[in-house]
Tab-separated table of C-alpha atoms and ligand atoms in Angstrom:
chain	number	residue	atom	x	y	z
A	1071	MET	CA	0.000	0.000	0.000
A	1072	ILE	CA	1.443	3.376	-1.043
A	1073	LEU	CA	0.725	6.510	1.005
A	1074	LEU	CA	1.397	10.102	0.076
A	1075	ALA	CA	2.070	11.816	3.418
A	1076	VAL	CA	2.054	15.503	4.243
A	1077	GLU	CA	3.515	17.333	7.264
A	1078	SER	CA	3.163	21.094	7.794
A	1079	SER	CA	2.658	21.661	11.535
A	1080	CYS	CA	5.524	24.096	12.128
A	1081	ASP	CA	8.334	25.400	9.922
A	1082	GLU	CA	9.113	22.402	7.699
A	1083	THR	CA	6.951	21.512	4.732
A	1084	ALA	CA	7.385	17.801	4.072
A	1085	VAL	CA	5.860	15.319	1.658
A	1086	ALA	CA	6.833	11.649	1.584
A	1087	VAL	CA	5.861	8.494	-0.234
A	1088	VAL	CA	5.779	5.500	2.108
A	1089	GLU	CA	5.054	1.884	1.227
A	1090	ASP	CA	3.398	-0.491	3.697
A	1091	GLY	CA	4.221	1.702	6.688
A	1092	ARG	CA	7.946	1.218	7.045
A	1093	LYS	CA	9.440	1.473	3.565
A	1094	VAL	CA	10.256	5.104	2.793
A	1095	ARG	CA	10.258	5.573	-0.985
A	1096	SER	CA	10.879	9.340	-0.794
A	1097	ASP	CA	10.974	12.075	1.846
A	1098	ALA	CA	11.034	15.606	0.418
A	1099	ILE	CA	11.475	18.480	2.888
A	1100	ALA	CA	11.502	22.249	2.406
A	1101	SER	CA	12.791	23.989	5.524
A	1102	GLN	CA	11.841	27.573	6.314
A	1103	VAL	CA	14.583	27.995	8.897
A	1104	ASP	CA	16.448	30.697	6.942
A	1105	MET	CA	13.327	32.862	6.859
A	1106	HIS	CA	12.485	32.508	10.576
A	1107	THR	CA	16.128	32.970	11.622
A	1108	ILE	CA	15.715	36.670	10.840
A	1109	TYR	CA	13.114	36.881	13.631
A	1110	GLY	CA	14.764	34.435	16.044
A	1111	GLY	CA	11.711	32.152	16.041
A	1112	VAL	CA	8.831	30.898	13.908
A	1113	VAL	CA	6.444	33.619	12.704
A	1114	PRO	CA	3.166	31.682	12.268
A	1115	GLU	CA	1.707	33.760	9.445
A	1116	ILE	CA	4.922	33.590	7.422
A	1117	ALA	CA	5.069	29.832	8.068
A	1118	SER	CA	1.575	29.325	6.604
A	1119	ARG	CA	2.401	31.307	3.475
A	1120	LYS	CA	5.666	29.453	2.940
A	1121	HIS	CA	3.896	26.087	3.299
A	1122	LEU	CA	1.453	27.147	0.623
A	1123	GLU	CA	4.254	28.059	-1.772
A	1124	ALA	CA	6.210	24.872	-1.092
A	1125	ILE	CA	3.627	22.116	-0.865
A	1126	TYR	CA	2.648	21.570	-4.520
A	1127	PRO	CA	6.177	21.416	-5.989
A	1128	LEU	CA	7.250	19.302	-3.013
A	1129	ALA	CA	4.489	16.765	-3.656
A	1130	ASP	CA	5.612	16.506	-7.299
A	1131	GLN	CA	9.187	16.041	-6.119
A	1132	ALA	CA	8.162	13.321	-3.625
A	1133	LEU	CA	6.371	11.384	-6.384
A	1134	ARG	CA	9.337	11.787	-8.757
A	1135	ASP	CA	11.891	10.745	-6.115
A	1136	ALA	CA	9.795	7.674	-5.282
A	1137	GLY	CA	9.438	6.727	-8.944
A	1138	VAL	CA	5.650	6.593	-8.713
A	1139	THR	CA	2.811	8.480	-10.371
A	1140	ARG	CA	-0.380	9.900	-8.878
A	1141	ARG	CA	-2.232	6.772	-9.989
A	1142	ASP	CA	-0.035	4.617	-7.729
A	1143	ILE	CA	-1.168	6.435	-4.557
A	1144	ASP	CA	-3.557	4.341	-2.419
A	1145	ALA	CA	-4.226	6.929	0.333
A	1146	VAL	CA	-3.205	10.428	1.441
A	1147	ALA	CA	-2.138	11.052	5.053
A	1148	CYS	CA	-1.610	14.405	6.752
A	1149	THR	CA	-0.841	15.921	10.149
A	1150	TYR	CA	-4.149	17.306	11.465
A	1151	ALA	CA	-2.938	18.290	15.005
A	1152	PRO	CA	-1.205	19.651	17.035
A	1153	GLY	CA	0.721	22.598	15.604
A	1154	LEU	CA	0.490	26.186	14.410
A	1155	ILE	CA	-3.077	26.213	13.220
A	1156	GLY	CA	-2.545	28.169	9.988
A	1157	ALA	CA	0.353	25.913	9.085
A	1158	VAL	CA	-1.553	22.705	9.903
A	1159	LEU	CA	-4.498	23.853	7.779
A	1160	VAL	CA	-2.334	24.188	4.665
A	1161	GLY	CA	-1.372	20.511	4.860
A	1162	VAL	CA	-4.882	19.382	5.795
A	1163	ASN	CA	-6.457	21.211	2.864
A	1164	PHE	CA	-3.828	20.016	0.431
A	1165	ALA	CA	-4.346	16.430	1.598
A	1166	LYS	CA	-8.140	16.698	1.430
A	1167	SER	CA	-7.961	17.985	-2.151
A	1168	ALA	CA	-5.400	15.380	-3.158
A	1169	ALA	CA	-7.427	12.507	-1.655
A	1170	TYR	CA	-10.600	13.795	-3.295
A	1171	GLY	CA	-8.915	14.353	-6.651
A	1172	LEU	CA	-7.273	10.925	-6.636
A	1173	GLY	CA	-10.378	9.205	-5.289
A	1174	VAL	CA	-8.472	7.591	-2.392
A	1175	PRO	CA	-8.952	7.576	1.422
A	1176	LEU	CA	-7.779	10.470	3.588
A	1177	VAL	CA	-5.879	9.548	6.766
A	1178	PRO	CA	-5.529	12.147	9.559
A	1179	VAL	CA	-2.405	11.690	11.716
A	1180	HIS	CA	-1.593	13.181	15.124
A	1181	HIS	CA	1.811	14.870	14.773
A	1182	VAL	CA	3.321	13.349	17.927
A	1183	ARG	CA	2.084	9.875	16.976
A	1184	GLY	CA	4.034	10.549	13.774
A	1185	HIS	CA	7.199	11.347	15.739
A	1186	ILE	CA	6.784	8.072	17.632
A	1187	ALA	CA	6.427	6.216	14.314
A	1188	ALA	CA	9.868	7.491	13.210
A	1189	ASN	CA	11.096	4.689	15.475
A	1190	TYR	CA	9.264	2.018	13.441
A	1191	ILE	CA	11.136	3.182	10.335
A	1192	THR	CA	14.483	3.154	12.149
A	1193	HIS	CA	13.896	-0.170	13.939
A	1194	PRO	CA	12.066	-2.726	11.768
A	1195	ASP	CA	11.695	-5.056	14.775
A	1196	LEU	CA	9.988	-2.493	17.043
A	1197	GLU	CA	6.371	-3.205	17.886
A	1198	PRO	CA	4.118	-1.856	20.651
A	1199	PRO	CA	3.755	-1.903	23.563
A	1200	PHE	CA	6.533	0.432	24.702
A	1201	LEU	CA	7.098	3.673	26.568
A	1202	CYS	CA	7.903	6.717	24.468
A	1203	LEU	CA	9.507	9.951	25.640
A	1204	CYS	CA	8.373	12.539	23.091
A	1205	VAL	CA	10.444	15.729	23.103
A	1206	SER	CA	10.186	18.417	20.472
A	1207	GLY	CA	9.930	22.159	20.019
A	1208	GLY	CA	6.247	22.229	20.947
A	1209	ASN	CA	5.631	19.056	22.956
A	1210	THR	CA	7.173	17.150	25.856
A	1211	LEU	CA	5.228	14.026	26.773
A	1212	LEU	CA	5.564	10.566	28.242
A	1213	VAL	CA	3.328	8.197	26.312
A	1214	ASP	CA	2.254	4.622	26.933
A	1215	VAL	CA	2.176	3.256	23.365
A	1216	GLN	CA	-0.164	0.326	23.988
A	1217	ASP	CA	-0.702	-0.369	20.324
A	1218	TYR	CA	-0.018	1.375	17.001
A	1219	THR	CA	-3.095	3.573	17.418
A	1220	LYS	CA	-3.827	3.189	21.102
A	1221	MET	CA	-1.890	5.633	23.268
A	1222	ARG	CA	-2.185	6.836	26.856
A	1223	LEU	CA	-0.700	10.092	28.083
A	1224	LEU	CA	1.282	9.434	31.281
A	1225	GLY	CA	2.849	12.822	31.908
A	1226	ALA	CA	3.637	16.092	30.179
A	1227	THR	CA	5.292	19.428	30.674
A	1228	ARG	CA	3.124	21.866	32.611
A	1229	ASP	CA	4.583	24.836	30.721
A	1230	ASP	CA	7.317	25.104	28.070
A	1231	ALA	CA	8.483	22.263	25.847
A	1232	ALA	CA	12.101	21.135	26.177
A	1233	GLY	CA	12.978	22.224	22.615
A	1234	GLU	CA	11.500	25.669	23.163
A	1235	CYS	CA	13.832	26.091	26.158
A	1236	PHE	CA	16.878	25.191	24.067
A	1237	ASP	CA	15.704	27.677	21.421
A	1238	LYS	CA	15.116	30.584	23.823
A	1239	VAL	CA	18.423	30.157	25.638
A	1240	ALA	CA	20.312	29.834	22.339
A	1241	ARG	CA	18.611	32.982	21.055
A	1242	VAL	CA	19.785	35.012	24.047
A	1243	LEU	CA	23.295	33.586	23.614
A	1244	GLY	CA	23.075	34.570	19.936
A	1245	ILE	CA	24.197	31.162	18.683
A	1246	GLY	CA	21.477	30.472	16.109
A	1247	TYR	CA	17.959	29.269	15.477
A	1248	PRO	CA	16.670	26.666	16.066
A	1249	GLY	CA	18.946	26.530	19.069
A	1250	GLY	CA	18.944	22.855	20.084
A	1251	GLY	CA	21.564	21.736	17.548
A	1252	PRO	CA	24.004	24.640	18.223
A	1253	MET	CA	23.580	24.223	22.015
A	1254	ASP	CA	24.298	20.517	21.647
A	1255	ARG	CA	27.473	21.142	19.635
A	1256	LEU	CA	28.589	23.825	22.096
A	1257	SER	CA	28.134	21.447	25.041
A	1258	GLN	CA	30.654	18.894	23.707
A	1259	GLY	CA	33.519	18.630	26.183
A	1260	GLY	CA	31.880	21.121	28.583
A	1261	ASP	CA	31.631	20.558	32.333
A	1262	PRO	CA	27.969	19.745	33.173
A	1263	ASN	CA	28.522	20.578	36.861
A	1264	ARG	CA	30.019	24.038	36.384
A	1265	TYR	CA	26.784	26.074	36.532
A	1266	ARG	CA	23.960	25.452	39.011
A	1267	LEU	CA	20.576	25.250	37.349
A	1268	PRO	CA	17.300	24.166	38.998
A	1269	ARG	CA	15.469	20.844	38.670
A	1270	SER	CA	11.678	20.821	38.973
A	1271	LYS	CA	9.248	18.681	40.923
A	1272	VAL	CA	5.525	18.799	40.191
A	1273	GLY	CA	3.681	18.002	43.438
A	1274	GLY	CA	1.441	14.950	43.202
A	1275	ALA	CA	2.344	14.310	39.546
A	1276	PRO	CA	5.713	12.559	39.422
A	1277	LEU	CA	5.609	12.098	35.647
A	1278	ASP	CA	4.777	15.727	34.854
A	1279	MET	CA	7.602	18.106	34.031
A	1280	SER	CA	8.300	21.838	34.080
A	1281	PHE	CA	10.861	23.759	32.051
A	1282	SER	CA	9.911	27.408	32.597
A	1283	GLY	CA	11.899	27.714	35.857
A	1284	LEU	CA	14.961	26.236	34.203
A	1285	LYS	CA	14.579	28.559	31.226
A	1286	THR	CA	14.243	31.638	33.457
A	1287	ALA	CA	17.189	30.589	35.634
A	1288	ALA	CA	19.378	30.053	32.549
A	1289	LEU	CA	18.387	33.402	31.056
A	1290	ASN	CA	18.990	35.181	34.391
A	1291	LEU	CA	22.403	33.571	34.650
A	1292	ILE	CA	23.329	34.877	31.187
A	1293	HIS	CA	21.992	38.393	31.905
A	1294	ASN	CA	23.661	38.600	35.322
A	1295	ALA	CA	27.009	37.590	33.861
A	1296	ARG	CA	26.643	40.236	31.129
A	1297	GLN	CA	25.704	42.941	33.638
A	1298	LYS	CA	28.750	42.133	35.750
A	1299	GLY	CA	30.967	42.024	32.678
A	1300	GLU	CA	31.806	38.363	33.398
A	1301	GLU	CA	32.452	35.969	30.587
A	1302	LEU	CA	30.430	32.737	30.664
A	1303	ASN	CA	32.275	29.585	29.771
A	1304	LEU	CA	29.939	28.650	26.923
A	1305	PRO	CA	30.743	24.917	26.617
A	1306	ASP	CA	30.371	24.523	30.408
A	1307	PHE	CA	27.131	26.506	30.375
A	1308	ALA	CA	25.677	24.514	27.458
A	1309	ALA	CA	26.723	21.230	29.109
A	1310	SER	CA	25.148	22.320	32.435
A	1311	PHE	CA	21.948	23.274	30.636
A	1312	ALA	CA	21.786	19.982	28.702
A	1313	ALA	CA	22.343	18.079	31.965
A	1314	ALA	CA	19.461	19.971	33.611
A	1315	VAL	CA	17.119	19.162	30.687
A	1316	ALA	CA	18.209	15.514	30.755
A	1317	ASP	CA	17.547	15.419	34.517
A	1318	GLU	CA	13.955	16.509	33.854
A	1319	LEU	CA	13.412	13.854	31.220
A	1320	VAL	CA	15.424	10.718	31.867
A	1321	PRO	CA	14.522	9.848	35.505
A	1322	ARG	CA	10.824	10.379	34.711
A	1323	ALA	CA	11.061	8.186	31.641
A	1324	MET	CA	12.678	5.489	33.781
A	1325	LEU	CA	9.994	5.815	36.452
A	1326	ALA	CA	7.309	5.430	33.771
A	1327	SER	CA	9.113	2.445	32.285
A	1328	GLU	CA	9.247	0.803	35.712
A	1329	GLU	CA	5.514	1.366	36.170
A	1330	LEU	CA	4.654	-0.050	32.734
A	1331	GLY	CA	7.079	-2.963	32.833
A	1332	TYR	CA	7.331	-3.343	29.042
A	1333	GLY	CA	11.135	-3.343	29.091
A	1334	LYS	CA	11.100	-1.193	25.945
A	1335	VAL	CA	11.760	2.549	25.862
A	1336	ALA	CA	11.728	4.813	22.803
A	1337	CYS	CA	12.444	8.486	22.339
A	1338	ALA	CA	11.004	10.742	19.640
A	1339	GLY	CA	10.956	14.327	18.349
A	1340	GLY	CA	13.532	16.984	17.443
A	1341	VAL	CA	15.130	16.984	20.910
A	1342	ALA	CA	15.678	13.201	20.637
A	1343	ALA	CA	18.706	14.222	18.529
A	1344	ASN	CA	20.389	15.653	21.632
A	1345	SER	CA	23.612	13.807	22.418
A	1346	THR	CA	23.376	14.238	26.210
A	1347	ILE	CA	19.794	12.961	26.331
A	1348	ARG	CA	20.634	10.014	24.062
A	1349	ALA	CA	23.667	9.097	26.193
A	1350	ARG	CA	21.766	9.446	29.465
A	1351	LEU	CA	18.885	7.308	28.162
A	1352	GLU	CA	21.368	4.680	27.028
A	1353	GLU	CA	22.978	4.549	30.480
A	1354	ALA	CA	19.648	4.487	32.321
A	1355	CYS	CA	18.136	1.792	30.098
A	1356	ALA	CA	21.264	-0.342	30.346
A	1357	ARG	CA	21.050	-0.053	34.140
A	1358	ARG	CA	17.406	-1.143	34.182
A	1359	GLY	CA	17.860	-3.790	31.496
A	1360	ASP	CA	15.398	-2.010	29.184
A	1361	ARG	CA	15.873	-2.050	25.431
A	1362	LEU	CA	16.246	1.493	24.068
A	1363	TYR	CA	15.033	2.607	20.634
A	1364	LEU	CA	16.254	5.941	19.283
A	1365	PRO	CA	15.168	7.337	15.910
A	1366	LYS	CA	17.961	7.943	13.431
A	1367	LEU	CA	19.044	11.571	13.499
A	1368	SER	CA	17.515	12.396	10.109
A	1369	LEU	CA	14.079	11.298	11.395
A	1370	CYS	CA	14.113	13.146	14.750
A	1371	GLY	CA	12.890	16.480	13.361
A	1372	ASP	CA	9.657	16.987	11.451
A	1373	ASN	CA	9.389	14.907	8.274
A	1374	GLY	CA	6.769	13.377	6.030
A	1375	ALA	CA	8.024	9.783	6.306
A	1376	MET	CA	6.929	9.502	9.938
A	1377	ILE	CA	3.430	10.720	8.990
A	1378	GLY	CA	3.287	8.132	6.199
A	1379	CYS	CA	4.354	5.403	8.615
A	1380	GLN	CA	1.810	6.279	11.307
A	1381	GLY	CA	-0.788	6.961	8.591
A	1382	TYR	CA	-0.475	3.346	7.464
A	1383	TYR	CA	-1.332	2.072	10.939
A	1384	GLU	CA	-4.178	4.597	11.319
A	1385	PHE	CA	-5.510	3.372	7.965
A	1386	LEU	CA	-5.360	-0.260	9.105
A	1387	ALA	CA	-7.272	0.744	12.267
A	1388	GLY	CA	-9.966	2.391	10.131
A	1389	ASN	CA	-9.179	5.902	11.375
A	1390	LEU	CA	-10.094	7.723	8.178
A	1391	GLY	CA	-11.072	11.328	7.486
A	1392	ASP	CA	-13.250	12.979	4.874
A	1393	SER	CA	-13.836	16.442	3.427
A	1394	SER	CA	-15.076	17.718	6.802
A	1395	LEU	CA	-11.650	17.125	8.410
A	1396	ASN	CA	-10.404	20.162	10.340
A	1397	GLY	CA	-6.986	21.058	11.750
A	1398	TYR	CA	-6.409	21.573	15.496
A	1399	ALA	CA	-3.739	23.536	17.371
A	1400	ASN	CA	-4.006	21.113	20.315
A	1401	ARG	CA	-5.172	17.557	20.495
A	1402	GLU	CA	-4.532	14.979	23.203
A	1403	ILE	CA	-2.445	12.107	21.837
A	1404	GLY	CA	-4.711	9.418	23.280
A	1405	LEU	CA	-7.774	10.597	21.384
A	1406	ASP	CA	-8.558	9.439	17.892
A	1407	CYS	CA	-9.173	12.129	15.294
A	1408	PRO	CA	-12.528	13.836	16.028
A	1409	ALA	CA	-14.691	12.248	13.425
A	1410	PRO	CA	-18.296	13.177	12.817
A	1411	TRP	CA	-18.240	10.640	9.964
A	1412	ARG	CA	-17.525	7.762	12.364
A	1413	LYS	CA	-20.968	7.111	13.787
B	733	LIG	O1	10.357	17.805	16.203
B	733	LIG	P1	10.770	19.149	15.759
B	733	LIG	O2	11.508	19.275	14.450
B	733	LIG	O3	9.554	20.133	15.689
B	733	LIG	C1	8.457	20.043	16.510
B	733	LIG	O4	7.600	19.146	16.258
B	733	LIG	O5	8.415	20.847	17.463
B	733	LIG	O6	11.670	19.734	16.933
B	733	LIG	C2	12.329	20.948	16.824
B	733	LIG	C3	13.040	21.191	18.126
B	733	LIG	C4	13.655	22.583	18.203
B	733	LIG	O7	13.286	23.162	19.422
B	733	LIG	C5	15.144	22.308	18.130
B	733	LIG	O8	15.923	23.280	18.796
B	733	LIG	C6	15.227	20.967	18.808
B	733	LIG	O9	14.116	20.260	18.303
B	733	LIG	N1	16.479	20.246	18.507
B	733	LIG	C7	17.379	19.893	19.456
B	733	LIG	C8	18.448	19.267	18.789
B	733	LIG	N2	18.167	19.243	17.453
B	733	LIG	C9	16.936	19.849	17.308
B	733	LIG	N3	17.349	20.082	20.795
B	733	LIG	C10	18.407	19.627	21.498
B	733	LIG	N4	19.483	19.035	20.920
B	733	LIG	C11	19.542	18.820	19.584
B	733	LIG	N5	20.608	18.219	19.042
């Protein structure tokens, strides 16, 4: 079965052709990073317009790269939530038109379920159930992946996402946007114990996280040093910050894994590319005897292949959309797509 899959929830337009869930025939991506770099963050209205410009030629490119024609497409999948609403709607409307025009089913996909599915592409042997730590620019969640389309939210950030924190701190340091990659490179060889940064505890919710205190503390540390004319040791600072983020994520993931008892832990999303978090997860899983699944680096960030992969499983589960499909800025991962057509 061949799916044409569309992703447009933030600042990457992506269209992929995926066969039978795990075979990626093509994965075309148009990044808008250069445009948003000027502003130090994603400007939602600009993102929507850029998606609109990119999506048609990108779909043609995805078909060409895959060596297929429109007639070979069996279904069209798209991210319908969560994300920047204007951006999501571009992909949803493109996918609705494409499915209608081709006379094939439309498959709505939750963006974070897509990130999780990047692990199925990377690890052909991976099957649910497993625990997944989902960390990206807009989401930070612990998810019980009971089955391909059955998920239970175990914990989440109460405020900022982990990736957003990396981005804001990097912006104030002036080291680039998006900031996670540059912060990661800067942290190599740095001393993670040099700067004291806070760790959070959410009362009564051991699997919930909080990053806003850490972000504020890191920004204050930078501003204070500047006001006093002191030079920060940037590698040490970046390493201390990465350690603080990892301390929010890894122990909670391990606690959740212990509770679930699956013995399988995955990580997903743009921040899953972080070398400190990957190393700390490896150590913690080895200690517990859990098997760890990490997506390959090229599939950590937003891409169409992951939507095609998850779309295949949503299709098999009968989770289809129609022309009334809407986009949503927020949508709980455990819920199926709101579907008036599914009586
Ligand atoms: O998954 P993604 O591409 O978009 C969302 O769905 O949000 O994630 C983007 C986020 C950005 O915040 C970016 O700074 C972060 O992932 N990121 C990283 C790294 N590479 C990307 N954060 C930490 N370390 C990295 N190596």
